[in-house]
C-alpha positions as a Python dict, from the first residue, in 0.01 Angstrom:
ca = {
    (1, 'G'): (0, 0, 0),
    (2, 'L'): (110, -100, -345),
    (3, 'A'): (162, 256, -468),
    (4, 'A'): (392, 339, -176),
    (5, 'M'): (596, 25, -242),
    (6, 'L'): (625, 109, -613),
    (7, 'A'): (726, 466, -531),
    (8, 'H'): (1000, 336, -305),
    (9, 'E'): (1120, 89, -570),
    (10, 'I'): (1130, 362, -836),
    (11, 'K'): (1302, 621, -619),
    (12, 'N'): (1581, 391, -495),
    (13, 'P'): (1749, 334, -833),
    (14, 'L'): (1692, 698, -926),
    (15, 'S'): (1893, 799, -622),
    (16, 'G'): (2182, 581, -742),
    (17, 'I'): (2158, 717, -1096),
    (18, 'R'): (2158, 1074, -970),
    (19, 'G'): (2454, 1010, -740),
    (20, 'A'): (2653, 848, -1021),
    (21, 'A'): (2582, 1145, -1249),
    (22, 'Q'): (2704, 1384, -979),
    (23, 'L'): (3027, 1186, -940),
    (24, 'L'): (3081, 1180, -1317),
    (25, 'E'): (3026, 1554, -1331),
    (26, 'L'): (3330, 1614, -1108),
    (27, 'S'): (3572, 1498, -1379),
    (28, 'A'): (3363, 1562, -1690),
    (29, 'S'): (3432, 1797, -1980),
    (30, 'D'): (3196, 2091, -2031),
    (31, 'E'): (3008, 1897, -2298),
    (32, 'D'): (2969, 1594, -2071),
    (33, 'R'): (2871, 1816, -1776),
    (34, 'A'): (2567, 1925, -1974),
    (35, 'L'): (2470, 1558, -2002),
    (36, 'T'): (2526, 1486, -1633),
    (37, 'R'): (2313, 1790, -1543),
    (38, 'L'): (2044, 1661, -1776),
    (39, 'I'): (2054, 1324, -1597),
    (40, 'T'): (2026, 1485, -1252),
    (41, 'D'): (1750, 1724, -1363),
    (42, 'E'): (1545, 1445, -1519),
    (43, 'T'): (1587, 1211, -1222),
    (44, 'D'): (1472, 1497, -996),
    (45, 'R'): (1172, 1546, -1223),
    (46, 'I'): (1078, 1177, -1203),
    (47, 'V'): (1116, 1175, -823),
    (48, 'S'): (892, 1482, -802),
    (49, 'L'): (632, 1313, -1022),
    (50, 'V'): (640, 998, -807),
    (51, 'D'): (603, 1211, -493),
    (52, 'R'): (296, 1382, -638),
    (53, 'M'): (144, 1047, -738),
    (54, 'E'): (209, 907, -391),
    (55, 'V'): (-36, 1158, -244),
    (56, 'F'): (-321, 981, -423),
    (57, 'S'): (-228, 648, -265),
    (58, 'D'): (-234, 780, 89),
    (59, 'E'): (-479, 559, 273),
    (60, 'R'): (-507, 774, 584),
    (61, 'P'): (-856, 912, 646),
    (62, 'I'): (-906, 1267, 525),
    (63, 'D'): (-936, 1516, 811),
    (64, 'R'): (-1246, 1715, 721),
    (65, 'Y'): (-1380, 2011, 912),
    (66, 'P'): (-1658, 2270, 862),
    (67, 'V'): (-1563, 2548, 622),
    (68, 'N'): (-1749, 2861, 520),
    (69, 'I'): (-1797, 2808, 145),
    (70, 'H'): (-1817, 3184, 86),
    (71, 'V'): (-1460, 3224, 212),
    (72, 'V'): (-1341, 2943, -14),
    (73, 'L'): (-1518, 3089, -318),
    (74, 'D'): (-1374, 3436, -248),
    (75, 'H'): (-1026, 3284, -229),
    (76, 'V'): (-1072, 3095, -556),
    (77, 'K'): (-1207, 3411, -722),
    (78, 'A'): (-902, 3611, -608),
    (79, 'I'): (-668, 3348, -751),
    (80, 'A'): (-862, 3334, -1078),
    (81, 'K'): (-860, 3714, -1112),
    (82, 'N'): (-480, 3709, -1091),
    (83, 'G'): (-456, 3438, -1355),
    (84, 'F'): (-683, 3302, -1623),
    (85, 'A'): (-983, 3524, -1534),
    (86, 'K'): (-814, 3865, -1557),
    (87, 'K'): (-1053, 3975, -1829),
    (88, 'I'): (-1359, 3789, -1707),
    (89, 'K'): (-1634, 3944, -1497),
    (90, 'I'): (-1732, 3709, -1217),
    (91, 'M'): (-2079, 3767, -1076),
    (92, 'E'): (-2156, 3649, -725),
    (93, 'D'): (-2495, 3570, -580),
    (94, 'Y'): (-2430, 3377, -260),
    (95, 'D'): (-2704, 3246, -37),
    (96, 'P'): (-2609, 3378, 309),
    (97, 'S'): (-2798, 3095, 479),
    (98, 'L'): (-2572, 2822, 343),
    (99, 'P'): (-2436, 2610, 627),
    (100, 'P'): (-2065, 2527, 651),
    (101, 'V'): (-1948, 2244, 426),
    (102, 'F'): (-1709, 1972, 532),
    (103, 'A'): (-1382, 2003, 343),
}
């Protein structure tokens, strides 16, 4: 689609810019090397951003399958407890009769 075409058109010149910065770095002074590294780091960052945006333009159908929601919630709780919810008490009251959800 359009997003994939735009991603391609953005990434092509970035590849050339990054390559040119790498070539310049070979004969650059220490001060200029810092600038060429900045150019390569920032082009990599833009490419990464475009790659992440491209996921949202994927027009393939999503492959959904039945999932036990209790397992998903336990996984999310474990992640939260290791991060933002370290000092938060999470209370669970799951309905054991819940059918699988498609995810």
